[in-house]
Tab-separated table of C-alpha atoms in Angstrom:
chain	number	residue	atom	x	y	z
H	8	MET	CA	143.747	168.152	72.667
H	9	ASN	CA	146.786	168.112	75.121
H	10	ARG	CA	145.425	167.889	78.218
H	11	PHE	CA	141.641	166.388	79.488
H	12	PHE	CA	140.054	164.910	82.885
H	13	VAL	CA	137.707	162.146	83.399
H	14	ASP	CA	134.943	162.903	85.763
H	15	ALA	CA	135.346	160.545	88.852
H	16	TRP	CA	131.659	159.802	88.777
H	17	ASP	CA	129.884	157.138	87.101
H	18	PRO	CA	128.324	158.340	84.012
H	19	GLY	CA	125.047	157.156	84.831
H	20	TYR	CA	124.774	159.747	87.684
H	21	GLY	CA	125.721	162.559	85.538
H	22	ALA	CA	128.827	164.928	86.061
H	23	SER	CA	129.855	166.309	89.346
H	24	PHE	CA	129.894	169.601	87.373
H	25	GLU	CA	127.225	170.064	84.809
H	26	ALA	CA	127.713	173.134	82.786
H	27	ALA	CA	125.563	175.218	80.560
H	28	PRO	CA	125.716	174.793	76.513
H	29	ALA	CA	128.385	177.333	76.799
H	30	GLY	CA	130.468	175.869	78.647
H	31	PRO	CA	131.815	176.206	82.633
H	32	ALA	CA	132.608	179.743	82.387
H	33	ALA	CA	128.786	180.578	81.520
H	34	PRO	CA	127.796	183.152	84.125
H	35	SER	CA	124.741	182.648	86.428
H	36	SER	CA	122.373	185.484	86.398
H	37	ALA	CA	121.958	185.371	90.120
H	38	GLN	CA	123.335	188.570	91.831
H	39	VAL	CA	126.512	187.880	93.851
H	40	GLU	CA	128.082	189.781	96.308
H	41	ALA	CA	131.724	188.226	96.926
H	42	GLU	CA	133.279	191.082	99.174
H	43	HIS	CA	131.677	190.180	102.778
H	44	GLU	CA	134.430	187.960	104.111
H	45	LEU	CA	137.360	189.283	102.140
H	46	PRO	CA	137.489	191.695	99.501
H	47	ALA	CA	137.293	190.132	95.930
H	48	VAL	CA	141.200	191.041	95.194
H	49	ASP	CA	142.261	189.123	98.516
H	50	TRP	CA	140.272	185.926	97.601
H	51	ARG	CA	142.228	182.762	98.518
H	52	ALA	CA	142.001	179.284	99.667
H	53	ILE	CA	141.224	179.169	103.388
H	54	GLY	CA	142.378	175.775	105.271
H	55	PRO	CA	140.777	174.482	108.485
H	56	ARG	CA	141.404	176.775	111.579
H	57	PRO	CA	143.064	175.023	114.268
H	58	GLU	CA	140.922	176.979	116.906
H	59	VAL	CA	137.568	175.554	115.472
H	60	ARG	CA	136.578	172.205	116.717
H	61	ALA	CA	133.914	169.842	114.809
H	62	PRO	CA	130.602	169.330	116.500
H	63	ASP	CA	130.198	166.417	118.959
H	64	VAL	CA	126.809	165.316	116.743
H	65	VAL	CA	126.270	165.895	113.171
H	66	LEU	CA	122.888	164.934	111.713
H	67	LEU	CA	122.655	164.416	108.212
H	68	VAL	CA	119.202	164.362	106.628
H	69	ASP	CA	117.868	163.385	102.964
H	70	GLY	CA	114.779	162.172	101.167
H	71	VAL	CA	114.117	160.152	98.248
H	72	ARG	CA	111.177	159.681	95.873
H	73	ARG	CA	109.266	157.629	93.209
H	74	ILE	CA	106.752	157.787	90.695
H	75	ASP	CA	104.642	154.734	91.191
H	76	ALA	CA	102.428	155.371	88.211
H	77	SER	CA	101.183	158.324	86.073
H	78	ILE	CA	97.248	158.491	86.065
H	79	TRP	CA	94.590	160.345	84.045
H	80	THR	CA	91.228	161.231	85.865
H	81	ALA	CA	87.634	160.536	84.286
H	82	GLU	CA	85.868	164.013	85.041
H	83	ASP	CA	82.062	164.167	85.066
H	84	ASP	CA	82.225	166.647	82.001
H	85	GLY	CA	83.973	164.161	79.956
H	86	GLY	CA	87.381	166.003	80.452
H	87	SER	CA	90.427	164.750	82.346
H	88	PHE	CA	93.398	165.518	84.506
H	89	PRO	CA	96.819	163.980	84.508
H	90	GLY	CA	98.080	162.679	88.034
H	91	LEU	CA	101.113	161.170	89.496
H	92	ALA	CA	100.785	158.169	92.434
H	93	ALA	CA	104.258	158.874	93.916
H	94	SER	CA	106.111	157.441	97.267
H	95	TYR	CA	108.418	159.668	99.285
H	96	ALA	CA	110.828	159.288	102.323
H	97	ALA	CA	112.800	161.291	104.500
H	98	GLY	CA	115.362	160.108	107.267
H	99	VAL	CA	118.230	161.401	109.245
H	100	VAL	CA	121.179	159.643	110.117
H	101	ARG	CA	122.846	160.855	113.413
H	102	CYS	CA	126.617	160.741	113.541
H	103	ASP	CA	128.478	160.390	117.055
H	104	LEU	CA	132.135	162.093	116.400
H	105	ASP	CA	133.313	161.336	119.727
H	106	ARG	CA	132.071	157.759	119.593
H	107	GLY	CA	132.705	157.552	116.053
H	108	ALA	CA	129.370	156.078	115.278
H	109	ALA	CA	126.454	156.441	113.272
H	110	GLN	CA	122.809	155.297	113.721
H	111	LEU	CA	119.204	155.932	112.142
H	112	ALA	CA	117.698	158.689	113.875
H	113	GLY	CA	114.171	158.457	112.399
H	114	ALA	CA	112.586	157.851	108.788
H	115	THR	CA	109.196	158.152	107.619
H	116	VAL	CA	107.553	157.088	104.226
H	117	GLU	CA	104.620	159.034	103.043
H	118	ARG	CA	102.453	158.542	99.473
H	119	GLY	CA	100.364	160.744	97.681
H	120	LEU	CA	98.435	161.429	94.529
H	121	PHE	CA	99.472	164.876	92.658
H	122	THR	CA	96.787	166.150	90.470
H	123	ALA	CA	94.968	169.201	89.740
H	124	SER	CA	91.827	167.224	89.068
H	125	PRO	CA	88.910	168.889	91.573
H	126	SER	CA	87.176	165.598	91.813
H	127	ALA	CA	90.509	163.370	92.717
H	128	THR	CA	89.712	161.288	96.056
H	129	ASP	CA	92.378	159.189	97.990
H	130	VAL	CA	93.444	156.022	96.360
H	131	VAL	CA	93.238	152.995	98.262
H	132	ALA	CA	95.791	150.467	96.358
H	133	GLY	CA	95.736	147.100	98.483
H	134	ASN	CA	96.816	148.167	101.679
H	135	VAL	CA	98.494	151.197	100.814
H	136	ARG	CA	96.708	154.817	100.526
H	137	TYR	CA	97.664	157.505	98.371
H	138	PRO	CA	96.146	161.017	100.037
H	139	VAL	CA	95.229	163.569	97.586
H	140	HIS	CA	97.854	166.541	97.275
H	141	ARG	CA	95.698	168.901	95.058
H	142	VAL	CA	98.046	171.023	92.975
H	143	SER	CA	97.241	174.643	91.519
H	144	GLY	CA	97.170	175.627	87.958
H	145	SER	CA	96.141	173.209	85.070
H	146	GLY	CA	98.278	170.472	86.323
H	147	GLU	CA	100.564	169.566	83.117
H	148	LEU	CA	101.920	166.406	83.675
H	149	ALA	CA	105.466	167.614	83.191
H	150	LYS	CA	105.019	170.091	86.053
H	151	LEU	CA	103.675	167.224	88.436
H	152	PRO	CA	107.116	165.720	89.632
H	153	ALA	CA	108.213	169.164	91.130
H	154	ALA	CA	104.878	169.430	93.308
H	155	VAL	CA	106.249	166.208	95.279
H	156	GLN	CA	109.095	168.674	96.405
H	157	GLY	CA	107.232	170.460	98.612
H	158	PRO	CA	105.689	167.605	100.924
H	159	LEU	CA	108.960	165.853	100.994
H	160	THR	CA	110.822	168.889	102.043
H	161	ALA	CA	108.536	169.198	104.929
H	162	LEU	CA	108.875	165.581	105.804
H	163	GLU	CA	112.741	166.254	105.765
H	164	VAL	CA	111.831	168.988	108.334
H	165	GLN	CA	109.835	167.079	110.359
H	166	VAL	CA	112.222	164.096	110.891
H	167	SER	CA	114.963	166.624	111.248
H	168	ALA	CA	113.421	168.629	114.104
H	169	ALA	CA	112.537	165.175	116.281
H	170	ALA	CA	116.206	164.302	116.353
H	171	ARG	CA	117.750	167.562	116.999
H	172	THR	CA	119.847	168.229	120.144
H	173	ASP	CA	121.626	171.162	121.537
H	174	ASP	CA	124.960	172.238	119.670
H	175	ASP	CA	124.364	169.832	116.773
H	176	LEU	CA	125.120	170.468	113.086
H	177	LEU	CA	122.565	169.470	110.612
H	178	VAL	CA	123.476	168.780	106.932
H	179	VAL	CA	120.549	169.081	104.560
H	180	ASP	CA	121.333	167.065	101.245
H	181	GLY	CA	120.717	169.825	98.655
H	182	PRO	CA	119.551	173.437	98.761
H	183	LEU	CA	118.073	174.909	102.032
H	184	ARG	CA	114.950	176.265	100.142
H	185	ASN	CA	112.451	176.974	102.799
H	186	ARG	CA	114.279	175.283	105.816
H	187	ARG	CA	116.409	178.632	106.054
H	188	GLN	CA	114.823	178.707	109.493
H	189	LEU	CA	116.558	176.170	111.213
H	190	PRO	CA	119.159	176.582	113.378
H	191	ARG	CA	123.034	175.558	112.915
H	192	THR	CA	121.798	174.012	109.315
H	193	LEU	CA	123.784	173.777	106.229
H	194	GLY	CA	122.673	173.272	102.695
H	195	TYR	CA	125.142	170.585	100.904
H	196	ILE	CA	124.991	170.853	96.943
H	197	LYS	CA	127.033	167.994	95.578
H	198	THR	CA	126.326	168.653	91.882
H	199	GLN	CA	127.234	172.324	90.348
H	200	HIS	CA	124.642	173.254	87.890
H	201	SER	CA	125.549	177.078	87.758
H	202	GLN	CA	128.733	178.905	87.892
H	203	TYR	CA	127.998	181.803	89.991
H	204	LEU	CA	131.451	183.678	90.144
H	205	ASP	CA	133.302	185.409	87.704
H	206	ALA	CA	136.764	183.663	85.977
H	207	ARG	CA	139.130	185.090	88.692
H	208	LEU	CA	137.224	183.987	91.662
H	209	THR	CA	136.460	180.749	89.888
H	210	ALA	CA	140.013	180.085	89.496
H	211	VAL	CA	140.183	180.358	93.142
H	212	VAL	CA	137.578	177.399	93.765
H	213	THR	CA	138.905	175.453	91.287
H	214	GLY	CA	142.344	175.600	92.771
H	215	LEU	CA	141.523	174.737	96.166
H	216	PRO	CA	143.466	172.080	97.701
H	217	PRO	CA	141.662	169.270	99.897
H	218	GLY	CA	140.423	170.218	102.886
H	219	HIS	CA	140.204	174.154	101.543
H	220	ARG	CA	137.222	176.313	101.318
H	221	SER	CA	136.386	179.506	99.463
H	222	PRO	CA	135.555	182.846	101.163
H	223	VAL	CA	131.981	183.206	101.880
H	224	PHE	CA	130.046	184.890	99.243
H	225	ARG	CA	126.197	186.075	99.222
H	226	LEU	CA	123.680	184.880	96.564
H	227	GLY	CA	120.683	186.832	95.155
H	228	THR	CA	118.861	184.190	93.970
H	229	ALA	CA	115.177	183.497	94.661
H	230	TRP	CA	116.164	181.664	98.044
H	231	GLY	CA	119.362	183.746	98.842
H	232	GLY	CA	121.906	182.945	101.293
H	233	TRP	CA	125.296	182.853	102.431
H	234	SER	CA	127.343	180.043	100.337
H	235	TRP	CA	130.857	179.129	99.839
H	236	TYR	CA	132.805	176.142	98.056
H	237	LEU	CA	134.909	173.329	99.796
H	238	ARG	CA	137.124	170.744	98.326
H	239	LEU	CA	136.853	167.379	99.922
H	240	PRO	CA	139.548	164.769	99.884
H	241	VAL	CA	140.294	163.662	96.463
H	242	ALA	CA	143.046	162.741	93.807
H	243	ALA	CA	144.262	165.191	91.520
H	244	GLY	CA	141.852	165.339	88.510
H	245	ALA	CA	139.151	167.808	86.912
H	246	PRO	CA	139.031	171.293	88.099
H	247	TRP	CA	135.781	170.822	89.721
H	248	ALA	CA	136.563	167.228	91.310
H	249	GLY	CA	135.368	166.776	94.889
H	250	ILE	CA	134.056	170.544	95.230
H	251	VAL	CA	130.682	170.915	96.748
H	252	ARG	CA	128.891	174.141	97.402
H	253	LEU	CA	127.613	174.840	101.040
H	254	GLU	CA	124.930	177.566	101.941
H	255	CYS	CA	123.312	178.851	104.814
H	256	SER	CA	120.548	181.297	105.951
H	257	ALA	CA	120.641	184.789	104.494
H	258	ASP	CA	119.248	185.899	108.025
H	259	LEU	CA	122.408	185.257	109.668
H	260	GLU	CA	125.129	187.702	110.375
H	261	ILE	CA	128.467	187.498	108.087
H	262	ALA	CA	130.503	186.211	111.450
H	263	GLU	CA	128.020	183.606	111.885
H	264	ALA	CA	127.925	182.695	108.218
H	265	VAL	CA	132.051	182.334	108.414
H	266	TRP	CA	132.006	180.274	111.735
H	267	LEU	CA	129.583	177.969	109.837
H	268	ALA	CA	131.618	177.995	106.763
H	269	ASP	CA	134.909	177.215	109.146
H	270	LEU	CA	132.629	174.416	111.044
H	271	SER	CA	132.102	172.784	107.775
H	272	ALA	CA	135.823	172.668	106.783
H	273	VAL	CA	136.563	170.523	110.025
H	274	THR	CA	133.606	168.344	109.726
H	275	LEU	CA	132.430	167.234	106.150
H	276	PRO	CA	135.836	165.776	105.125
H	277	ARG	CA	135.675	162.891	107.060
H	278	PHE	CA	132.302	161.731	105.704
H	279	ALA	CA	133.502	161.925	102.206
H	280	SER	CA	133.176	158.597	100.032
H	281	SER	CA	135.831	156.637	98.339
H	282	PRO	CA	135.510	155.766	94.281
H	283	TYR	CA	135.888	152.190	95.067
H	284	LYS	CA	132.480	152.364	97.363
H	285	ASP	CA	130.401	155.139	95.392
H	286	PRO	CA	130.118	156.062	91.680
H	287	ARG	CA	129.589	159.663	93.210
H	288	ALA	CA	132.656	159.959	95.405
H	289	PRO	CA	133.784	161.885	97.172
H	290	GLN	CA	130.531	163.997	97.236
H	291	ASN	CA	127.785	161.790	98.062
H	292	LEU	CA	128.706	161.494	101.667
H	293	VAL	CA	128.942	157.952	103.379
H	294	PRO	CA	125.928	158.503	106.063
H	295	ILE	CA	123.914	159.615	102.990
H	296	ALA	CA	124.845	157.322	100.557
H	297	GLY	CA	123.754	154.636	103.134
H	298	LEU	CA	120.559	156.440	104.368
H	299	GLU	CA	119.295	156.609	100.425
H	300	ARG	CA	119.623	153.016	100.068
H	301	LEU	CA	117.710	152.327	103.160
H	302	LEU	CA	115.099	154.692	102.454
H	303	ARG	CA	114.633	153.500	98.651
H	304	SER	CA	113.980	149.885	100.295
H	305	ARG	CA	111.406	151.376	102.419
H	306	LEU	CA	109.424	152.859	99.564
H	307	GLY	CA	107.971	149.146	98.787
H	308	ASP	CA	108.106	147.245	95.526
H	309	ALA	CA	107.769	149.441	92.855
H	310	ARG	CA	106.190	146.517	90.494
H	311	LEU	CA	103.635	145.772	93.350
H	312	LEU	CA	102.633	148.808	93.914
H	313	HIS	CA	102.171	149.755	90.249
H	314	ARG	CA	100.150	146.607	89.769
H	315	ALA	CA	98.064	147.437	93.094
H	316	LEU	CA	97.216	150.674	91.358
H	317	ALA	CA	95.994	149.251	87.990
H	318	VAL	CA	93.894	146.910	89.962
H	319	ALA	CA	92.373	149.775	91.985
H	320	ALA	CA	91.711	151.569	88.662
H	321	ARG	CA	89.986	148.711	87.110
H	322	THR	CA	87.859	148.237	90.299
H	323	ALA	CA	86.802	151.979	90.320
H	324	ALA	CA	85.763	151.837	86.615
H	325	ALA	CA	83.848	148.840	87.207
H	326	ARG	CA	82.079	150.279	90.086
H	327	THR	CA	80.954	153.135	87.900
H	328	GLY	CA	80.389	151.700	85.020
H	329	ARG	CA	82.924	153.453	82.845
């Protein structure tokens, strides 16, 4: 082995690029249109444009979720359905770039019981209520965690909408999914699970200098959208070190997508984290890291909630004589 790299992220968080078994060159099945901003033969690193000014206000929104307990229902016919008692929270940080100040602009915690059981009702555990979220299908236990994402996304939209002002920029931690209708909004993907571009265009991405971006391309995935890569400030290292993927709505014209891409290049690098402060540096942006910590603290003590749920289950069993 002549050369190797150590990923800057703490191994407990995975890797900043998580390749398929075939390796980083394994192509995604998504259709890619790479020639909208520049012809593929002219692809190159694009630096910050001097005429593009960062917005006065940047809103960064994130959500967290936690499974408080797995449950099983007891149906009248003797059958049973699995369920998850989950807590989730969303919040938004308002960054005033003119003043160099950041503050929490809103945060909300909600809980739910996710199950396909037709007989399930809200669960009250001490002072905490878990409203029923009925899932479709047979409700296999392995698929229930994904059911939490929909209500969490809706909560993120709710808290961010309440904090928006004219001409701000909203950055969502993760893919846009069904938030594509929000104006001036970017999806921020810090872990690269798939490689969408061919080898030559990928070489442009992995060769990006800090603060530079790739040309905008279009993804034909289920959610679709315009996308581009940006390298945050990072010391020399692995090919994908410091690289994030951004996306915006497919409903925008290419000129609008390019404007947002240029805006990201002059805005996001200033929020990059440092390795001595964050094990997922530089991709885990400083305001988002702080927001994650605050939201997790607001979910409550997991052990106390688990205990309260167990007590509620025993109480319900005693009441029904089962």
